[in-house]
XYZ file of C-alpha atoms in Angstrom:
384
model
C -2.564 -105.881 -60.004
C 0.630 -104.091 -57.877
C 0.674 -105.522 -53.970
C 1.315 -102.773 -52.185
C 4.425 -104.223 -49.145
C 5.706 -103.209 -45.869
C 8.747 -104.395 -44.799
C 9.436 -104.347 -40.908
C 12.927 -105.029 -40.174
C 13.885 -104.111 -43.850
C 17.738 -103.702 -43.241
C 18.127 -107.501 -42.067
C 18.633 -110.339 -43.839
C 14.832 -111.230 -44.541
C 14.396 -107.423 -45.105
C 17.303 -107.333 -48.048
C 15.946 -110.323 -49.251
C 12.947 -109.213 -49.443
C 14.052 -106.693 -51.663
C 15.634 -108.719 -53.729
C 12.800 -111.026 -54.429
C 10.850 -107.592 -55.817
C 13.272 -106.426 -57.341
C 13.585 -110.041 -59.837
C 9.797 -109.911 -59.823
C 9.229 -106.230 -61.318
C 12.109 -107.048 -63.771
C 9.815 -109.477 -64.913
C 6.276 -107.964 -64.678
C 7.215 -104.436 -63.794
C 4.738 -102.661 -61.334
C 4.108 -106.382 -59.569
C 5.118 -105.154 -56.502
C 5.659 -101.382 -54.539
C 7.161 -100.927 -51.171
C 5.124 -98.821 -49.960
C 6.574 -98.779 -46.507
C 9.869 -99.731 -44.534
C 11.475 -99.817 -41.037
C 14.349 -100.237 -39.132
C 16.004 -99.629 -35.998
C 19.129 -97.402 -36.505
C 20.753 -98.099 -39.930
C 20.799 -94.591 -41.240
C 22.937 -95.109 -44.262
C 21.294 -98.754 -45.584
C 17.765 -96.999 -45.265
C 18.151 -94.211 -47.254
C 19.753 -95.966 -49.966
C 16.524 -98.372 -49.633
C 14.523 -95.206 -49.826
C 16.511 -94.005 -53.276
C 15.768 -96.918 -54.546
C 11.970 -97.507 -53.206
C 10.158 -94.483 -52.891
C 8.380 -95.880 -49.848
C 5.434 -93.704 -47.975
C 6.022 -94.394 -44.553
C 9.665 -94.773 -42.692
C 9.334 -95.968 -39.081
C 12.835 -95.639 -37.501
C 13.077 -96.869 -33.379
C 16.255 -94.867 -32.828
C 15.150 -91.201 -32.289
C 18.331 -89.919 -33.735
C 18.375 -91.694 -36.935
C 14.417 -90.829 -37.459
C 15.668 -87.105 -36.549
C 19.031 -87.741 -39.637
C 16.437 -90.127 -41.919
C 13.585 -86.908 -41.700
C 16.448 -84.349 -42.464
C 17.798 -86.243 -45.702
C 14.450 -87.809 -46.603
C 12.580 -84.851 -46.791
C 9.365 -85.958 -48.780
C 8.806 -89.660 -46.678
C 6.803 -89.488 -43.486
C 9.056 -90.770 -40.768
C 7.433 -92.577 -37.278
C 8.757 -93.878 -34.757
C 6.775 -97.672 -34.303
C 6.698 -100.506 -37.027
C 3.219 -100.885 -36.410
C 2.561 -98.088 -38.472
C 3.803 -99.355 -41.442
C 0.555 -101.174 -41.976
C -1.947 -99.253 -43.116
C -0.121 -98.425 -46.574
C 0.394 -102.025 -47.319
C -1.623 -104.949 -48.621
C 0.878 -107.251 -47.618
C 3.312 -107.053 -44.391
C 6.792 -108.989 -44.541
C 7.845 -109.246 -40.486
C 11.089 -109.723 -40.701
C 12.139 -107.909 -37.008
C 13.904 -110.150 -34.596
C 12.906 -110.967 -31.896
C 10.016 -110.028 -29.270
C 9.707 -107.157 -30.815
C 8.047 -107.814 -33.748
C 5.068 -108.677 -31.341
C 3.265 -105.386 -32.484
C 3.667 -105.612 -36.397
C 2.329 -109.283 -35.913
C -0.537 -107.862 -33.825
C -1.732 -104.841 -35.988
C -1.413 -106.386 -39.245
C -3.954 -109.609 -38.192
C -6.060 -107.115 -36.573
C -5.831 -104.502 -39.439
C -7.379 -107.526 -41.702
C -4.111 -108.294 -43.806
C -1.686 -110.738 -45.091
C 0.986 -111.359 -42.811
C 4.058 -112.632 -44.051
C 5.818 -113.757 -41.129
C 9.405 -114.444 -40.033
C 9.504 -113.289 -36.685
C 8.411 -116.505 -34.758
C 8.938 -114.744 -31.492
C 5.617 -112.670 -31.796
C 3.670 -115.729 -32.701
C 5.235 -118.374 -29.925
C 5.615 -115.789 -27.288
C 1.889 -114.228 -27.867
C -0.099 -117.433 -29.662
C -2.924 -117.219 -27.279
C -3.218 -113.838 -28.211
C -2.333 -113.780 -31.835
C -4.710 -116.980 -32.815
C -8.151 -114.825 -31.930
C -6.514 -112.288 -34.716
C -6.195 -114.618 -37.224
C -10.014 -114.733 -37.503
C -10.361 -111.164 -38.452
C -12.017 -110.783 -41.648
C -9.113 -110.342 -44.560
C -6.339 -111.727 -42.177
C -3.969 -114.205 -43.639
C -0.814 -115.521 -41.828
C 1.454 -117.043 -44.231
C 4.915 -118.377 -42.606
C 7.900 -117.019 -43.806
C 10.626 -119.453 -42.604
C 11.679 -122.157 -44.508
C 10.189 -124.924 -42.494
C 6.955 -123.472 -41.801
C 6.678 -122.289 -45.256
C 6.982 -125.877 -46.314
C 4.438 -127.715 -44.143
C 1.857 -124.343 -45.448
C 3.280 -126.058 -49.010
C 2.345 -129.531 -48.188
C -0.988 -129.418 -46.563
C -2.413 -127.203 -49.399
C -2.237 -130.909 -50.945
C -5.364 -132.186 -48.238
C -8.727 -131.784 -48.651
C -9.358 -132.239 -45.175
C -5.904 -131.897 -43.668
C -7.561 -131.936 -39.450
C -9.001 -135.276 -40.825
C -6.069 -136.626 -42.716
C -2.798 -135.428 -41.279
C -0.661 -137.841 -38.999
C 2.331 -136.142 -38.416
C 4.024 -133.196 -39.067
C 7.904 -133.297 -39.172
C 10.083 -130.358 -39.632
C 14.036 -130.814 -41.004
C 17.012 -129.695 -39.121
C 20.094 -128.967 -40.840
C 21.720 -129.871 -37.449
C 23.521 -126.724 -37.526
C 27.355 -126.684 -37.366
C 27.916 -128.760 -34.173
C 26.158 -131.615 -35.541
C 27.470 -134.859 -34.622
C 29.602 -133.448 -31.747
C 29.352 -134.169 -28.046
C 28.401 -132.141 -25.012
C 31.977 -132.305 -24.106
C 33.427 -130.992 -27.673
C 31.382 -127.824 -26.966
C 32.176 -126.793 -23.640
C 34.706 -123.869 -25.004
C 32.943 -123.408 -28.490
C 33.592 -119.798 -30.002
C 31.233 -117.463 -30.762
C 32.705 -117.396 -34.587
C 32.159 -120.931 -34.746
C 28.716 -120.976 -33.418
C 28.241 -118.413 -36.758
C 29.393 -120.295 -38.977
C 26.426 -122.111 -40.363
C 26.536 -125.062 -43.278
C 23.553 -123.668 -45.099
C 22.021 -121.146 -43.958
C 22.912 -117.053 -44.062
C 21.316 -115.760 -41.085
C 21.661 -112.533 -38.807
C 23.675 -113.605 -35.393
C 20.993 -114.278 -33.078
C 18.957 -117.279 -35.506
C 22.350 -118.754 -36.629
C 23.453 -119.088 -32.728
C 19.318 -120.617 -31.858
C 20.253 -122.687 -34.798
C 23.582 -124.301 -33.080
C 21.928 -124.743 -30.444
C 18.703 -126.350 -32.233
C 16.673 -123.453 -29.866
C 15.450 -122.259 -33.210
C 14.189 -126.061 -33.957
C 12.388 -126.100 -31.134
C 10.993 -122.646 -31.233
C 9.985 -123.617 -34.649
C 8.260 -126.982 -33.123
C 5.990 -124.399 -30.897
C 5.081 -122.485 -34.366
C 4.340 -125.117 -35.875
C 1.736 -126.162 -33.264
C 0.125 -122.482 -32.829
C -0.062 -122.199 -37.389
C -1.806 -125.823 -37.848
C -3.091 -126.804 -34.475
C -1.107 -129.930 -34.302
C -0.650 -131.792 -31.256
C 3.187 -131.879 -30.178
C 2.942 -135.429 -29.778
C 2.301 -135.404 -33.302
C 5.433 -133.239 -34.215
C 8.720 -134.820 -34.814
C 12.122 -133.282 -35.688
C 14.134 -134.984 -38.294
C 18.126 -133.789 -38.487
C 18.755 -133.384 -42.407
C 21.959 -131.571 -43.354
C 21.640 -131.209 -46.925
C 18.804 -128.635 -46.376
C 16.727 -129.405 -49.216
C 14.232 -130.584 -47.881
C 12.114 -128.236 -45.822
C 9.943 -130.253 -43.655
C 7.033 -132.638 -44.685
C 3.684 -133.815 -43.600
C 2.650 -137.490 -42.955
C -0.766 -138.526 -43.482
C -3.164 -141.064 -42.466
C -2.379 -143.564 -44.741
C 1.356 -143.824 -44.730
C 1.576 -141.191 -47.531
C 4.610 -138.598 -46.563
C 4.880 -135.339 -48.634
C 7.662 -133.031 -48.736
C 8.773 -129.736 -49.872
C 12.153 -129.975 -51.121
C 13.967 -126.896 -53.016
C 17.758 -125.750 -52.437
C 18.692 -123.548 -49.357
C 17.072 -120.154 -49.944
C 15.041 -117.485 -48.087
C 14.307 -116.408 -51.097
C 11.607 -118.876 -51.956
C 9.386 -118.991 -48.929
C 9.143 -114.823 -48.976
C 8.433 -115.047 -52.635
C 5.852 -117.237 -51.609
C 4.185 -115.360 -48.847
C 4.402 -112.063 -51.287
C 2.497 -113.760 -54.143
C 0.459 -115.815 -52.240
C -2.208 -118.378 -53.374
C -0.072 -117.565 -56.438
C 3.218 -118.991 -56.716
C 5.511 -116.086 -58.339
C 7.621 -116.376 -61.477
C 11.413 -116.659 -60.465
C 12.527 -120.016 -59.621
C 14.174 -119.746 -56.778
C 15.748 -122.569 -55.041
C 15.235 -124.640 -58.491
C 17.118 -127.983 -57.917
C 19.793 -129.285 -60.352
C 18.556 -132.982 -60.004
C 21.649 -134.417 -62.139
C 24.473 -133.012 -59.691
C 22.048 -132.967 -56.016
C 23.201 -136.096 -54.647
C 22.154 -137.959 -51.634
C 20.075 -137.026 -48.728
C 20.704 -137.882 -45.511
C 18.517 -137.914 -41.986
C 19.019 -139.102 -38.907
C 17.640 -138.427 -35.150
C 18.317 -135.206 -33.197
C 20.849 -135.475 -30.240
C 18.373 -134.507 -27.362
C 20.982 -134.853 -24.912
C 23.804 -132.494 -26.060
C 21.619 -130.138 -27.573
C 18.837 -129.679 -25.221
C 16.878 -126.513 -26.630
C 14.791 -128.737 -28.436
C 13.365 -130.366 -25.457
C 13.392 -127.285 -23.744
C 10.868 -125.857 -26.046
C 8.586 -129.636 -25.992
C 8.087 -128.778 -22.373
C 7.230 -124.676 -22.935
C 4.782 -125.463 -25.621
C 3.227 -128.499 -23.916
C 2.751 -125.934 -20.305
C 1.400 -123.277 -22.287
C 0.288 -120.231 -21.038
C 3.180 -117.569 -21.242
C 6.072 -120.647 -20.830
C 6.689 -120.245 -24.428
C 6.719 -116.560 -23.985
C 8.957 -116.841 -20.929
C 11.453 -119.657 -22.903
C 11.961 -116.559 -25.893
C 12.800 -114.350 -23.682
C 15.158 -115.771 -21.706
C 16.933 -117.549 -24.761
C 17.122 -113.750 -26.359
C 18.935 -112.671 -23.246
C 21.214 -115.893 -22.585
C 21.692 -115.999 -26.759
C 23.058 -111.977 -26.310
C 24.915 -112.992 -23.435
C 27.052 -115.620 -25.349
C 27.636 -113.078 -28.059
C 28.982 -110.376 -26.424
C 31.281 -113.289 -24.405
C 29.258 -113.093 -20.686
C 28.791 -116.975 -20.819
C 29.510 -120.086 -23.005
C 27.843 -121.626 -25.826
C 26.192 -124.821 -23.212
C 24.822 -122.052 -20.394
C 22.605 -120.750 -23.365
C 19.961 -123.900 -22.207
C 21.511 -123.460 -18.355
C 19.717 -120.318 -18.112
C 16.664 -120.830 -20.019
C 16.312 -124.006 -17.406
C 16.925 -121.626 -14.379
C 14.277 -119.087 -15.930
C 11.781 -121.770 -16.447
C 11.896 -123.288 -13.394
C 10.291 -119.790 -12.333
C 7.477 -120.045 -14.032
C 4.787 -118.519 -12.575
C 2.071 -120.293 -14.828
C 0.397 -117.139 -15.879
C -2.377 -117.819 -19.138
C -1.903 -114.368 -21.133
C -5.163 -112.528 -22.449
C -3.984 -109.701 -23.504
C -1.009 -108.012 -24.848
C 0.144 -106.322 -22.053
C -0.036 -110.049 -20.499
C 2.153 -111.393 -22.629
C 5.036 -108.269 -22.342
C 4.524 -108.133 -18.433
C 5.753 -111.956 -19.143
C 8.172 -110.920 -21.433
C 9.599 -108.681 -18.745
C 9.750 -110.802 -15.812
C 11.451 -113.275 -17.546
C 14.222 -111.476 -19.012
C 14.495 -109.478 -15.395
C 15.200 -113.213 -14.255
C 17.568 -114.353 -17.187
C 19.736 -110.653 -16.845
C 20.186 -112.229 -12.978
C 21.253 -115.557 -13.589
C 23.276 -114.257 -16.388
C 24.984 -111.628 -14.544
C 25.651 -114.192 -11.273
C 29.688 -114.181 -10.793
């Protein structure tokens, strides 16, 4: 049977790796897999060589003037203008925007009844009271892209009765590349150093959450809107190796893990084939030459993200909505040099602090939240 995929966000790194992982499947089993559908924001030249390649349906392109340049050279794809779109011509959707903005994709392709493959935490922690209603639709299925979340979906399929059984869930940290330094050692970090991860090859904005274990504790608030868990019940565990992905303690002292070298590869392969497992082995570990594997605790008080996000998820309501948005903005901010690596969690404190305790039930809630917060992070950020 061909699975019919669209990618959203198909010229970033989970997009092109998406790609990738079809490509080594239909060398395999040819036919296993079409793309039936792609989008991107303004990367003329990368999508049109993905549409020589693809023969996708359905382009959605958010720049008008790259739609306009895509439509001209493209002549026999239909070109439109939101990434919601792409879902109707697919079977499966891979969500690979950044960001809030894949808040839509996440939204239409639960409510369209369809497998959602899904690497854009923002939609899910900034939305979750109005995403989890969705995932009831007949035909829906949420499977969890990232590595972390992809691993706990990996271990609990191991439970008969996981709301019964499970004790703890505990999700790995690679620790990023400031691990082990002091709140003082990072007071004039670079941005080029904040990029440079140990492990992981990630677009800007995830490696930076990553340094500043933001993306941990984002991750922490995913975890709790995919399984229900309690956040008590959620530790974090700082593992730099990266090989193993998270795991899931149980009742009786048993501990599984999911353990497979650093790849994106593996948990999108996953989420495409899904129940199945697909044939390429990727992330296959070379058990003679791995070595050890280390963990130790999380520093809570240099990198304080991680608590941050404990505090969002445990308010609820649109906190964790207002904590992603004002991260996005202070996270851009460092980037493009407005303010240091340590006022990233300065200015998501300042923006929580205005909380105005709103409970979203809708989707316009939860981008009026959206809004107000980064209104309030673009003033603190812009403060001389």
């Amino acid at each position: 049977m061909t699975v019919r995929v669209a990618i959203a966000g198909s010229t970033g790194s989970i997009g092109t790796q998406t790609i990738e992982v079809i490509r080594a499947e239909n060398e395999r089993e040819p036919g296993s897999y079409v793309v039936t559908a792609l989008s991107a924001g303004s990367s003329v030249d990368v999508v049109l060589a993905q549409i020589e390649e693809l023969g996708p349906e359905v382009v959605a392109m958010a720049d008008e003037a790259s739609r306009q340049e895509v439509a001209a050279q493209a002549p026999g794809v239909t070109l439109v203008h939101d990434a919601s779109d792409l879902v109707e011509v697919a079977d499966v959707v891979v969500n690979g925007v950044v960001g809030f903005a894949g808040l839509a994709v996440t939204v239409e392709t639960l409510r369209a009844g369809k497998r959602l493959a899904l690497a854009n935490k923002e939609s899910l922690i900034a939305a979750g009271p109005v995403v989890q209603p969705l995932r009831s639709t007949p035909g829906a299925e949420l499977v969890p892209v990232d590595s972390e979340h992809c691993a706990l979906h990996q271990c609990l399929r191991s439970s008969a009765a996981p709301e019964r059984e499970v004790a703890r869930l505990l999700l790995t940290a690679s620790g990023g590349p400031f691990r082990g330094r002091s709140a003082d050692d990072l007071a004039e970090v670079t941005v080029e150093s904040a990029l440079e991860h140990p492990t992981w090859a990630m677009g800007p904005k995830i490696t930076v959450d990553s340094s500043t274990l933001m993306n941990k504790g984002l991750e922490v608030i995913e975890a709790h809107e995919l399984y229900g868990t309690s956040y008590d019940d959620i530790d974090v565990v700082v593992h730099p190796q990266s090989v193993v992905h998270s795991m899931v303690e149980f009742s009786d002292g048993s501990t599984i893990a999911q353990l497979s070298m650093p790849t994106m590869h593996l948990p999108i392969g996953y989420a495409l084939g899904y129940p199945d497992r697909i044939a390429t082995p990727f992330g296959r570990i070379d058990w003679e030459t791995l070595g050890s594997l280390d963990f130790e605790p999380p520093d809570r008080a240099t990198f304080r993200c991680l608590d941050l996000a404990y505090d969002a998820g445990r308010a609820g309501g649109t906190a964790p909505a207002w904590l992603s948005a004002a991260n996005e903005v202070a996270v851009e901010a460092f980037l493009s040099g407005k303010v240091r690596w340590n006022a990233i969690a300065d200015v998501c404190v300042d923006v929580l602090e205005r909380h105005d305790g709103v409970n979203p039930t809708s989707v316009d809630d939860v981008i009026e939240a959206d809004q107000v917060a980064r209104r309030i992070a673009h003033e603190i950020v812009d403060q001389p």
